[in-house]
Amino acid sequence: MSAPASAPAPASVPAGSPSGAADPRVRRRGLLTAEWTKLWSLRSTRWVLGAGILLLLAGTVQKSWDDYHAWPSYHALERAHFDAMTTAFSNISAILLVVGAGVIGALTIVGEYATGLIRTTFSAVPARHRVVLAKLAVTTAVMLATGVVVSLSTFALSQSILSGRGIAVSVNDPGVPRVLLANALLAPLAALVGMGIGALLRHTAGTVVAVIVLLVVLPMTFKPTVHPWVNDLYMWFPFYDWAHCLSLRRPPAGPALPTVTVSWTAFAAWAVVSAAVTVGVVSRRDV
Amino acid sequence: MSSGSVDHVIEVNRLTKRYGDVVAVSNLSFTVPPGLVTGFLGPNGAGKSTTMRMILGLNRPTSGTATIDGRPFTARQAGLHHVGALLDAGDVHPGRSARAHLSALAHTNGLPRRRIHEVLEEVGLADAGHRRVGGFSLGMRQRLGIAAALLGDPPVLLFDEPVNGLDPEGVRWVRGLFRRLAAEGRTVLVSSHLMSEMQNTADRLVVVGRGELIAEETVTEFAARGARAHVTVRTPQAALLVPLLAAAGATATPDGADALAVTGLPAAQVGELACRHHIVVHELTTHHASLEEAFMELTAHHAQYSAQETR
């Protein structure tokens, strides 16, 4: 059949299909805007982020007041081990942030599969890797911004309280910028890992459990040991590195403990592998 | 530019999809031309949805190809400009508003914002656009799915069981919509497991059973395959009428206590014959062969054939 024979109503030939027209292109900007729209049009995103940040700030205020009031009664050894950065952002804060960011990241992927939206999405843009890259970019950027806000605001809040005892640190003090950066990177890292696990499992509850176990619960059970190979294994878990090295202004050195370099390497490796897994798995599997 | 690639034909060529040992679609070939509504018929589990997903590149065929305008759909960039698809009314996040859902889709394909309002208006959801989809009825979700399919004003449209959940008014509306889209020169493929639905909507039929092609023809041709048309005559004097009918060349078989099923003579002539011989007639009804019957007959044969094949 030739083209003219198949046009019984020439007045209203569909707009997207003028004869010989070039294939309309998909622009990166449009894909990013779409993912941005998807993220913020869900009430759960706004609630989790808003309530989460408030909760973290409240925790920081509480911890700072505790240290402020207890400082006069601290012994010399306690004072020597005191780290104003831990007051700003404690282990519990880190757990909350990692779990929250990990779950939000996971839901950006699993939410599409669980609801079936993924089929609509890929019918609109058949080049799946481009959709996934846009989603990775938007989610990581939003989580990085969240991490920066959390890291800086908890720091500012805690130090302003601690300065009343003269035990606050400033941004320029040694080790402080690194801790601030590590605190800020927890959220985007957790979100990326959440997306990777979400892409692999495609099941909401399973993904949430896996994210929490892998990112937080498992590394929390690790303690430095006398077996070098076990320590070498532990070093590859970002939360372990954060707790035993990156979050401390003066990380203790020792053969059983992760170094700053190793810790950053683990952070980078998990981020890159997670992103690669997300793109690879989503592009290949049937939906 | 390239000739023959702008005719908006869907071509399915020896398509096969296996999930482990289960064959969902088997060596399926058919063509969907523009300007007509093509019904894609088959019982549940016949492989209709799987075929549609393979046409859209969502599922990878085990073998065979599916092309639109001579190219696989996955080779396209802005899918909404080429094909609009409603696969499942549930394929939307319940936490978003209808407008946000369509807005995200429109952004991906660079479509203007006014299209969102236009399609919502078109499907009758203009007032519900700001509401979260989670609160929609199934019928409203179907309408939203149709709105999404129309968003890019595409020349090719796929609808998988679009009538599910629609109220009678909605069913009438959607039939009119399909007819109009086809009249505008678009290619329209509508799947259903309800034969009666297709009788009123489709021009052509692609019938599948157990993943295999059973028939590909016009609705009229398909209906002609079914049980032959007959006339029901209800009369207390059947014993008198039967020999008269036989003399007129018709066949009459008893159909219940006081009724006859007559083939070979139209209702009008049966009535005249009875009148001439002063036979009382209580009922005279013409039965057309329905698609339903034709379909049942065909799939029954097919099932039998398959059973013999495998045992």
PDB file of N, CA, C and O in Angstrom, chain B residues 181-246:
ATOM      1  N   LEU B 181     -10.945   8.124  15.574  1.00  0.00           N
ATOM      2  CA  LEU B 181      -9.484   8.064  15.400  1.00  0.00           C
ATOM      3  C   LEU B 181      -9.141   7.331  14.097  1.00  0.00           C
ATOM      4  O   LEU B 181      -8.232   7.738  13.366  1.00  0.00           O
ATOM      5  N   ALA B 182      -9.884   6.259  13.814  1.00  0.00           N
ATOM      6  CA  ALA B 182      -9.640   5.518  12.574  1.00  0.00           C
ATOM      7  C   ALA B 182     -10.032   6.358  11.369  1.00  0.00           C
ATOM      8  O   ALA B 182      -9.327   6.394  10.358  1.00  0.00           O
ATOM      9  N   ALA B 183     -11.162   7.072  11.479  1.00  0.00           N
ATOM     10  CA  ALA B 183     -11.623   7.909  10.371  1.00  0.00           C
ATOM     11  C   ALA B 183     -10.624   9.024  10.075  1.00  0.00           C
ATOM     12  O   ALA B 183     -10.543   9.513   8.949  1.00  0.00           O
ATOM     13  N   GLU B 184      -9.849   9.416  11.072  1.00  0.00           N
ATOM     14  CA  GLU B 184      -8.832  10.445  10.871  1.00  0.00           C
ATOM     15  C   GLU B 184      -7.587   9.867  10.198  1.00  0.00           C
ATOM     16  O   GLU B 184      -6.599  10.575  10.019  1.00  0.00           O
ATOM     17  N   GLY B 185      -7.629   8.583   9.882  1.00  0.00           N
ATOM     18  CA  GLY B 185      -6.516   7.956   9.173  1.00  0.00           C
ATOM     19  C   GLY B 185      -5.514   7.274  10.079  1.00  0.00           C
ATOM     20  O   GLY B 185      -4.452   6.845   9.636  1.00  0.00           O
ATOM     21  N   ARG B 186      -5.849   7.187  11.344  1.00  0.00           N
ATOM     22  CA  ARG B 186      -4.896   6.572  12.281  1.00  0.00           C
ATOM     23  C   ARG B 186      -5.049   5.047  12.293  1.00  0.00           C
ATOM     24  O   ARG B 186      -6.080   4.508  11.901  1.00  0.00           O
ATOM     25  N   THR B 187      -4.013   4.404  12.790  1.00  0.00           N
ATOM     26  CA  THR B 187      -4.008   2.952  12.951  1.00  0.00           C
ATOM     27  C   THR B 187      -4.459   2.656  14.378  1.00  0.00           C
ATOM     28  O   THR B 187      -3.848   3.141  15.324  1.00  0.00           O
ATOM     29  N   VAL B 188      -5.537   1.893  14.528  1.00  0.00           N
ATOM     30  CA  VAL B 188      -6.088   1.658  15.860  1.00  0.00           C
ATOM     31  C   VAL B 188      -6.184   0.153  16.113  1.00  0.00           C
ATOM     32  O   VAL B 188      -6.872  -0.558  15.390  1.00  0.00           O
ATOM     33  N   LEU B 189      -5.472  -0.319  17.133  1.00  0.00           N
ATOM     34  CA  LEU B 189      -5.528  -1.730  17.528  1.00  0.00           C
ATOM     35  C   LEU B 189      -6.128  -1.806  18.934  1.00  0.00           C
ATOM     36  O   LEU B 189      -5.607  -1.201  19.870  1.00  0.00           O
ATOM     37  N   VAL B 190      -7.255  -2.517  19.042  1.00  0.00           N
ATOM     38  CA  VAL B 190      -7.969  -2.595  20.317  1.00  0.00           C
ATOM     39  C   VAL B 190      -8.111  -4.056  20.718  1.00  0.00           C
ATOM     40  O   VAL B 190      -8.718  -4.840  19.989  1.00  0.00           O
ATOM     41  N   SER B 191      -7.584  -4.420  21.867  1.00  0.00           N
ATOM     42  CA  SER B 191      -7.719  -5.812  22.282  1.00  0.00           C
ATOM     43  C   SER B 191      -8.939  -5.986  23.175  1.00  0.00           C
ATOM     44  O   SER B 191      -9.359  -5.044  23.850  1.00  0.00           O
ATOM     45  N   SER B 192      -9.501  -7.164  23.129  1.00  0.00           N
ATOM     46  CA  SER B 192     -10.625  -7.480  24.010  1.00  0.00           C
ATOM     47  C   SER B 192     -10.805  -8.987  24.067  1.00  0.00           C
ATOM     48  O   SER B 192     -10.429  -9.702  23.147  1.00  0.00           O
ATOM     49  N   HIS B 193     -11.371  -9.452  25.177  1.00  0.00           N
ATOM     50  CA  HIS B 193     -11.746 -10.864  25.228  1.00  0.00           C
ATOM     51  C   HIS B 193     -13.251 -10.988  25.030  1.00  0.00           C
ATOM     52  O   HIS B 193     -13.797 -12.073  25.054  1.00  0.00           O
ATOM     53  N   LEU B 194     -13.918  -9.848  24.851  1.00  0.00           N
ATOM     54  CA  LEU B 194     -15.365  -9.849  24.647  1.00  0.00           C
ATOM     55  C   LEU B 194     -15.685  -9.679  23.164  1.00  0.00           C
ATOM     56  O   LEU B 194     -15.484  -8.624  22.589  1.00  0.00           O
ATOM     57  N   MET B 195     -16.203 -10.742  22.566  1.00  0.00           N
ATOM     58  CA  MET B 195     -16.507 -10.714  21.136  1.00  0.00           C
ATOM     59  C   MET B 195     -17.573  -9.676  20.819  1.00  0.00           C
ATOM     60  O   MET B 195     -17.490  -8.941  19.853  1.00  0.00           O
ATOM     61  N   SER B 196     -18.596  -9.621  21.703  1.00  0.00           N
ATOM     62  CA  SER B 196     -19.718  -8.724  21.449  1.00  0.00           C
ATOM     63  C   SER B 196     -19.225  -7.281  21.337  1.00  0.00           C
ATOM     64  O   SER B 196     -19.755  -6.483  20.571  1.00  0.00           O
ATOM     65  N   GLU B 197     -18.194  -6.966  22.102  1.00  0.00           N
ATOM     66  CA  GLU B 197     -17.649  -5.616  22.086  1.00  0.00           C
ATOM     67  C   GLU B 197     -17.121  -5.270  20.695  1.00  0.00           C
ATOM     68  O   GLU B 197     -17.340  -4.184  20.171  1.00  0.00           O
ATOM     69  N   MET B 198     -16.451  -6.231  20.083  1.00  0.00           N
ATOM     70  CA  MET B 198     -15.812  -5.988  18.798  1.00  0.00           C
ATOM     71  C   MET B 198     -16.816  -5.837  17.669  1.00  0.00           C
ATOM     72  O   MET B 198     -16.593  -5.122  16.705  1.00  0.00           O
ATOM     73  N   GLN B 199     -17.963  -6.537  17.829  1.00  0.00           N
ATOM     74  CA  GLN B 199     -18.991  -6.494  16.794  1.00  0.00           C
ATOM     75  C   GLN B 199     -19.382  -5.042  16.491  1.00  0.00           C
ATOM     76  O   GLN B 199     -19.682  -4.694  15.369  1.00  0.00           O
ATOM     77  N   ASN B 200     -19.363  -4.221  17.532  1.00  0.00           N
ATOM     78  CA  ASN B 200     -19.815  -2.841  17.370  1.00  0.00           C
ATOM     79  C   ASN B 200     -18.685  -1.859  17.111  1.00  0.00           C
ATOM     80  O   ASN B 200     -18.935  -0.690  16.876  1.00  0.00           O
ATOM     81  N   THR B 201     -17.462  -2.297  17.234  1.00  0.00           N
ATOM     82  CA  THR B 201     -16.354  -1.344  17.195  1.00  0.00           C
ATOM     83  C   THR B 201     -15.402  -1.574  16.034  1.00  0.00           C
ATOM     84  O   THR B 201     -14.956  -0.632  15.398  1.00  0.00           O
ATOM     85  N   ALA B 202     -15.108  -2.834  15.768  1.00  0.00           N
ATOM     86  CA  ALA B 202     -13.987  -3.125  14.875  1.00  0.00           C
ATOM     87  C   ALA B 202     -14.414  -3.285  13.413  1.00  0.00           C
ATOM     88  O   ALA B 202     -15.546  -3.657  13.116  1.00  0.00           O
ATOM     89  N   ASP B 203     -13.477  -2.978  12.516  1.00  0.00           N
ATOM     90  CA  ASP B 203     -13.655  -3.251  11.092  1.00  0.00           C
ATOM     91  C   ASP B 203     -13.013  -4.584  10.736  1.00  0.00           C
ATOM     92  O   ASP B 203     -13.527  -5.355   9.953  1.00  0.00           O
ATOM     93  N   ARG B 204     -11.847  -4.772  11.338  1.00  0.00           N
ATOM     94  CA  ARG B 204     -11.083  -5.987  11.071  1.00  0.00           C
ATOM     95  C   ARG B 204     -10.826  -6.709  12.379  1.00  0.00           C
ATOM     96  O   ARG B 204     -10.871  -6.093  13.441  1.00  0.00           O
ATOM     97  N   LEU B 205     -10.502  -7.978  12.275  1.00  0.00           N
ATOM     98  CA  LEU B 205     -10.206  -8.746  13.474  1.00  0.00           C
ATOM     99  C   LEU B 205      -8.914  -9.528  13.313  1.00  0.00           C
ATOM    100  O   LEU B 205      -8.644 -10.079  12.248  1.00  0.00           O
ATOM    101  N   VAL B 206      -8.148  -9.535  14.376  1.00  0.00           N
ATOM    102  CA  VAL B 206      -7.030 -10.464  14.488  1.00  0.00           C
ATOM    103  C   VAL B 206      -7.380 -11.334  15.685  1.00  0.00           C
ATOM    104  O   VAL B 206      -7.494 -10.827  16.801  1.00  0.00           O
ATOM    105  N   VAL B 207      -7.623 -12.607  15.435  1.00  0.00           N
ATOM    106  CA  VAL B 207      -8.070 -13.491  16.513  1.00  0.00           C
ATOM    107  C   VAL B 207      -6.939 -14.434  16.896  1.00  0.00           C
ATOM    108  O   VAL B 207      -6.333 -15.067  16.029  1.00  0.00           O
ATOM    109  N   VAL B 208      -6.657 -14.488  18.190  1.00  0.00           N
ATOM    110  CA  VAL B 208      -5.596 -15.373  18.669  1.00  0.00           C
ATOM    111  C   VAL B 208      -6.130 -16.296  19.759  1.00  0.00           C
ATOM    112  O   VAL B 208      -7.094 -15.971  20.447  1.00  0.00           O
ATOM    113  N   GLY B 209      -5.514 -17.433  19.864  1.00  0.00           N
ATOM    114  CA  GLY B 209      -5.815 -18.376  20.937  1.00  0.00           C
ATOM    115  C   GLY B 209      -4.534 -19.098  21.283  1.00  0.00           C
ATOM    116  O   GLY B 209      -3.795 -19.516  20.390  1.00  0.00           O
ATOM    117  N   ARG B 210      -4.225 -19.185  22.553  1.00  0.00           N
ATOM    118  CA  ARG B 210      -2.991 -19.833  23.002  1.00  0.00           C
ATOM    119  C   ARG B 210      -1.755 -19.322  22.283  1.00  0.00           C
ATOM    120  O   ARG B 210      -0.869 -20.079  21.907  1.00  0.00           O
ATOM    121  N   GLY B 211      -1.745 -18.015  22.048  1.00  0.00           N
ATOM    122  CA  GLY B 211      -0.565 -17.404  21.456  1.00  0.00           C
ATOM    123  C   GLY B 211      -0.424 -17.595  19.960  1.00  0.00           C
ATOM    124  O   GLY B 211       0.542 -17.137  19.359  1.00  0.00           O
ATOM    125  N   GLU B 212      -1.410 -18.294  19.341  1.00  0.00           N
ATOM    126  CA  GLU B 212      -1.297 -18.517  17.896  1.00  0.00           C
ATOM    127  C   GLU B 212      -2.398 -17.777  17.156  1.00  0.00           C
ATOM    128  O   GLU B 212      -3.474 -17.538  17.688  1.00  0.00           O
ATOM    129  N   LEU B 213      -2.110 -17.428  15.910  1.00  0.00           N
ATOM    130  CA  LEU B 213      -3.103 -16.746  15.090  1.00  0.00           C
ATOM    131  C   LEU B 213      -4.196 -17.731  14.678  1.00  0.00           C
ATOM    132  O   LEU B 213      -3.916 -18.822  14.185  1.00  0.00           O
ATOM    133  N   ILE B 214      -5.450 -17.331  14.898  1.00  0.00           N
ATOM    134  CA  ILE B 214      -6.575 -18.163  14.483  1.00  0.00           C
ATOM    135  C   ILE B 214      -7.199 -17.590  13.221  1.00  0.00           C
ATOM    136  O   ILE B 214      -7.561 -18.317  12.300  1.00  0.00           O
ATOM    137  N   ALA B 215      -7.342 -16.294  13.163  1.00  0.00           N
ATOM    138  CA  ALA B 215      -7.951 -15.679  11.988  1.00  0.00           C
ATOM    139  C   ALA B 215      -7.515 -14.232  11.889  1.00  0.00           C
ATOM    140  O   ALA B 215      -7.253 -13.576  12.897  1.00  0.00           O
ATOM    141  N   GLU B 216      -7.438 -13.746  10.651  1.00  0.00           N
ATOM    142  CA  GLU B 216      -7.165 -12.341  10.413  1.00  0.00           C
ATOM    143  C   GLU B 216      -8.029 -11.939   9.225  1.00  0.00           C
ATOM    144  O   GLU B 216      -7.726 -12.294   8.085  1.00  0.00           O
ATOM    145  N   GLU B 217      -9.144 -11.271   9.486  1.00  0.00           N
ATOM    146  CA  GLU B 217     -10.086 -10.951   8.409  1.00  0.00           C
ATOM    147  C   GLU B 217     -11.053  -9.865   8.856  1.00  0.00           C
ATOM    148  O   GLU B 217     -10.976  -9.381   9.982  1.00  0.00           O
ATOM    149  N   THR B 218     -11.982  -9.497   7.960  1.00  0.00           N
ATOM    150  CA  THR B 218     -12.950  -8.473   8.331  1.00  0.00           C
ATOM    151  C   THR B 218     -13.977  -9.071   9.278  1.00  0.00           C
ATOM    152  O   THR B 218     -14.142 -10.290   9.361  1.00  0.00           O
ATOM    153  N   VAL B 219     -14.674  -8.195   9.990  1.00  0.00           N
ATOM    154  CA  VAL B 219     -15.679  -8.650  10.949  1.00  0.00           C
ATOM    155  C   VAL B 219     -16.762  -9.467  10.243  1.00  0.00           C
ATOM    156  O   VAL B 219     -17.218 -10.493  10.738  1.00  0.00           O
ATOM    157  N   THR B 220     -17.164  -9.001   9.047  1.00  0.00           N
ATOM    158  CA  THR B 220     -18.210  -9.697   8.295  1.00  0.00           C
ATOM    159  C   THR B 220     -17.773 -11.102   7.924  1.00  0.00           C
ATOM    160  O   THR B 220     -18.525 -12.065   8.094  1.00  0.00           O
ATOM    161  N   GLU B 221     -16.551 -11.210   7.434  1.00  0.00           N
ATOM    162  CA  GLU B 221     -16.029 -12.536   7.077  1.00  0.00           C
ATOM    163  C   GLU B 221     -15.994 -13.446   8.290  1.00  0.00           C
ATOM    164  O   GLU B 221     -16.344 -14.620   8.219  1.00  0.00           O
ATOM    165  N   PHE B 222     -15.617 -12.857   9.395  1.00  0.00           N
ATOM    166  CA  PHE B 222     -15.474 -13.661  10.599  1.00  0.00           C
ATOM    167  C   PHE B 222     -16.828 -14.164  11.079  1.00  0.00           C
ATOM    168  O   PHE B 222     -16.981 -15.326  11.444  1.00  0.00           O
ATOM    169  N   ALA B 223     -17.823 -13.267  11.041  1.00  0.00           N
ATOM    170  CA  ALA B 223     -19.159 -13.638  11.508  1.00  0.00           C
ATOM    171  C   ALA B 223     -19.732 -14.766  10.652  1.00  0.00           C
ATOM    172  O   ALA B 223     -20.469 -15.623  11.138  1.00  0.00           O
ATOM    173  N   ALA B 224     -19.382 -14.767   9.350  1.00  0.00           N
ATOM    174  CA  ALA B 224     -19.911 -15.773   8.436  1.00  0.00           C
ATOM    175  C   ALA B 224     -19.424 -17.176   8.792  1.00  0.00           C
ATOM    176  O   ALA B 224     -20.011 -18.177   8.392  1.00  0.00           O
ATOM    177  N   ARG B 225     -18.339 -17.242   9.571  1.00  0.00           N
ATOM    178  CA  ARG B 225     -17.824 -18.546   9.972  1.00  0.00           C
ATOM    179  C   ARG B 225     -18.690 -19.187  11.052  1.00  0.00           C
ATOM    180  O   ARG B 225     -18.635 -20.379  11.271  1.00  0.00           O
ATOM    181  N   GLY B 226     -19.447 -18.368  11.745  1.00  0.00           N
ATOM    182  CA  GLY B 226     -20.143 -18.848  12.927  1.00  0.00           C
ATOM    183  C   GLY B 226     -21.306 -19.755  12.592  1.00  0.00           C
ATOM    184  O   GLY B 226     -21.619 -20.029  11.430  1.00  0.00           O
ATOM    185  N   ALA B 227     -21.986 -20.239  13.615  1.00  0.00           N
ATOM    186  CA  ALA B 227     -23.169 -21.063  13.438  1.00  0.00           C
ATOM    187  C   ALA B 227     -24.111 -20.330  12.493  1.00  0.00           C
ATOM    188  O   ALA B 227     -24.274 -19.124  12.584  1.00  0.00           O
ATOM    189  N   ARG B 228     -24.754 -21.057  11.575  1.00  0.00           N
ATOM    190  CA  ARG B 228     -25.537 -20.393  10.543  1.00  0.00           C
ATOM    191  C   ARG B 228     -26.754 -19.722  11.151  1.00  0.00           C
ATOM    192  O   ARG B 228     -27.288 -20.140  12.166  1.00  0.00           O
ATOM    193  N   ALA B 229     -27.190 -18.704  10.469  1.00  0.00           N
ATOM    194  CA  ALA B 229     -28.370 -17.969  10.932  1.00  0.00           C
ATOM    195  C   ALA B 229     -29.589 -18.881  10.893  1.00  0.00           C
ATOM    196  O   ALA B 229     -29.679 -19.777  10.056  1.00  0.00           O
ATOM    197  N   HIS B 230     -30.516 -18.681  11.786  1.00  0.00           N
ATOM    198  CA  HIS B 230     -31.740 -19.477  11.760  1.00  0.00           C
ATOM    199  C   HIS B 230     -32.925 -18.643  12.258  1.00  0.00           C
ATOM    200  O   HIS B 230     -32.743 -17.534  12.780  1.00  0.00           O
ATOM    201  N   VAL B 231     -34.121 -19.204  12.081  1.00  0.00           N
ATOM    202  CA  VAL B 231     -35.347 -18.524  12.502  1.00  0.00           C
ATOM    203  C   VAL B 231     -36.036 -19.417  13.530  1.00  0.00           C
ATOM    204  O   VAL B 231     -36.168 -20.621  13.316  1.00  0.00           O
ATOM    205  N   THR B 232     -36.425 -18.794  14.635  1.00  0.00           N
ATOM    206  CA  THR B 232     -37.189 -19.552  15.636  1.00  0.00           C
ATOM    207  C   THR B 232     -38.682 -19.317  15.404  1.00  0.00           C
ATOM    208  O   THR B 232     -39.125 -18.174  15.280  1.00  0.00           O
ATOM    209  N   VAL B 233     -39.424 -20.405  15.297  1.00  0.00           N
ATOM    210  CA  VAL B 233     -40.877 -20.308  15.142  1.00  0.00           C
ATOM    211  C   VAL B 233     -41.523 -20.991  16.338  1.00  0.00           C
ATOM    212  O   VAL B 233     -41.224 -22.137  16.624  1.00  0.00           O
ATOM    213  N   ARG B 234     -42.362 -20.242  17.042  1.00  0.00           N
ATOM    214  CA  ARG B 234     -43.072 -20.838  18.175  1.00  0.00           C
ATOM    215  C   ARG B 234     -44.537 -21.008  17.762  1.00  0.00           C
ATOM    216  O   ARG B 234     -45.212 -20.029  17.405  1.00  0.00           O
ATOM    217  N   THR B 235     -44.981 -22.250  17.728  1.00  0.00           N
ATOM    218  CA  THR B 235     -46.351 -22.511  17.269  1.00  0.00           C
ATOM    219  C   THR B 235     -46.905 -23.757  17.950  1.00  0.00           C
ATOM    220  O   THR B 235     -46.168 -24.722  18.170  1.00  0.00           O
ATOM    221  N   PRO B 236     -48.204 -23.750  18.315  1.00  0.00           N
ATOM    222  CA  PRO B 236     -48.816 -24.962  18.878  1.00  0.00           C
ATOM    223  C   PRO B 236     -49.085 -26.025  17.801  1.00  0.00           C
ATOM    224  O   PRO B 236     -49.435 -27.159  18.108  1.00  0.00           O
ATOM    225  N   GLN B 237     -48.922 -25.628  16.497  1.00  0.00           N
ATOM    226  CA  GLN B 237     -49.231 -26.566  15.411  1.00  0.00           C
ATOM    227  C   GLN B 237     -47.964 -26.948  14.652  1.00  0.00           C
ATOM    228  O   GLN B 237     -47.966 -26.987  13.418  1.00  0.00           O
ATOM    229  N   ALA B 238     -46.919 -27.223  15.401  1.00  0.00           N
ATOM    230  CA  ALA B 238     -45.635 -27.535  14.776  1.00  0.00           C
ATOM    231  C   ALA B 238     -45.745 -28.733  13.840  1.00  0.00           C
ATOM    232  O   ALA B 238     -45.123 -28.764  12.766  1.00  0.00           O
ATOM    233  N   ALA B 239     -46.530 -29.708  14.229  1.00  0.00           N
ATOM    234  CA  ALA B 239     -46.649 -30.926  13.426  1.00  0.00           C
ATOM    235  C   ALA B 239     -47.170 -30.622  12.024  1.00  0.00           C
ATOM    236  O   ALA B 239     -46.805 -31.287  11.051  1.00  0.00           O
ATOM    237  N   LEU B 240     -48.025 -29.590  11.902  1.00  0.00           N
ATOM    238  CA  LEU B 240     -48.537 -29.209  10.588  1.00  0.00           C
ATOM    239  C   LEU B 240     -47.499 -28.437   9.783  1.00  0.00           C
ATOM    240  O   LEU B 240     -47.410 -28.563   8.568  1.00  0.00           O
ATOM    241  N   LEU B 241     -46.732 -27.624  10.503  1.00  0.00           N
ATOM    242  CA  LEU B 241     -45.809 -26.698   9.816  1.00  0.00           C
ATOM    243  C   LEU B 241     -44.569 -27.414   9.259  1.00  0.00           C
ATOM    244  O   LEU B 241     -44.096 -27.053   8.177  1.00  0.00           O
ATOM    245  N   VAL B 242     -44.075 -28.426   9.975  1.00  0.00           N
ATOM    246  CA  VAL B 242     -42.821 -29.072   9.576  1.00  0.00           C
ATOM    247  C   VAL B 242     -42.842 -29.595   8.135  1.00  0.00           C
ATOM    248  O   VAL B 242     -41.939 -29.264   7.351  1.00  0.00           O
ATOM    249  N   PRO B 243     -43.847 -30.349   7.735  1.00  0.00           N
ATOM    250  CA  PRO B 243     -43.842 -30.825   6.344  1.00  0.00           C
ATOM    251  C   PRO B 243     -43.953 -29.691   5.325  1.00  0.00           C
ATOM    252  O   PRO B 243     -43.348 -29.764   4.252  1.00  0.00           O
ATOM    253  N   LEU B 244     -44.694 -28.633   5.682  1.00  0.00           N
ATOM    254  CA  LEU B 244     -44.807 -27.493   4.761  1.00  0.00           C
ATOM    255  C   LEU B 244     -43.451 -26.835   4.555  1.00  0.00           C
ATOM    256  O   LEU B 244     -43.081 -26.468   3.442  1.00  0.00           O
ATOM    257  N   LEU B 245     -42.701 -26.690   5.658  1.00  0.00           N
ATOM    258  CA  LEU B 245     -41.361 -26.082   5.585  1.00  0.00           C
ATOM    259  C   LEU B 245     -40.441 -26.948   4.743  1.00  0.00           C
ATOM    260  O   LEU B 245     -39.683 -26.453   3.906  1.00  0.00           O
ATOM    261  N   ALA B 246     -40.529 -28.251   4.970  1.00  0.00           N
ATOM    262  CA  ALA B 246     -39.680 -29.168   4.208  1.00  0.00           C
ATOM    263  C   ALA B 246     -39.981 -29.049   2.718  1.00  0.00           C
ATOM    264  O   ALA B 246     -39.069 -29.028   1.884  1.00  0.00           O
TER     265      ALA B 246
END
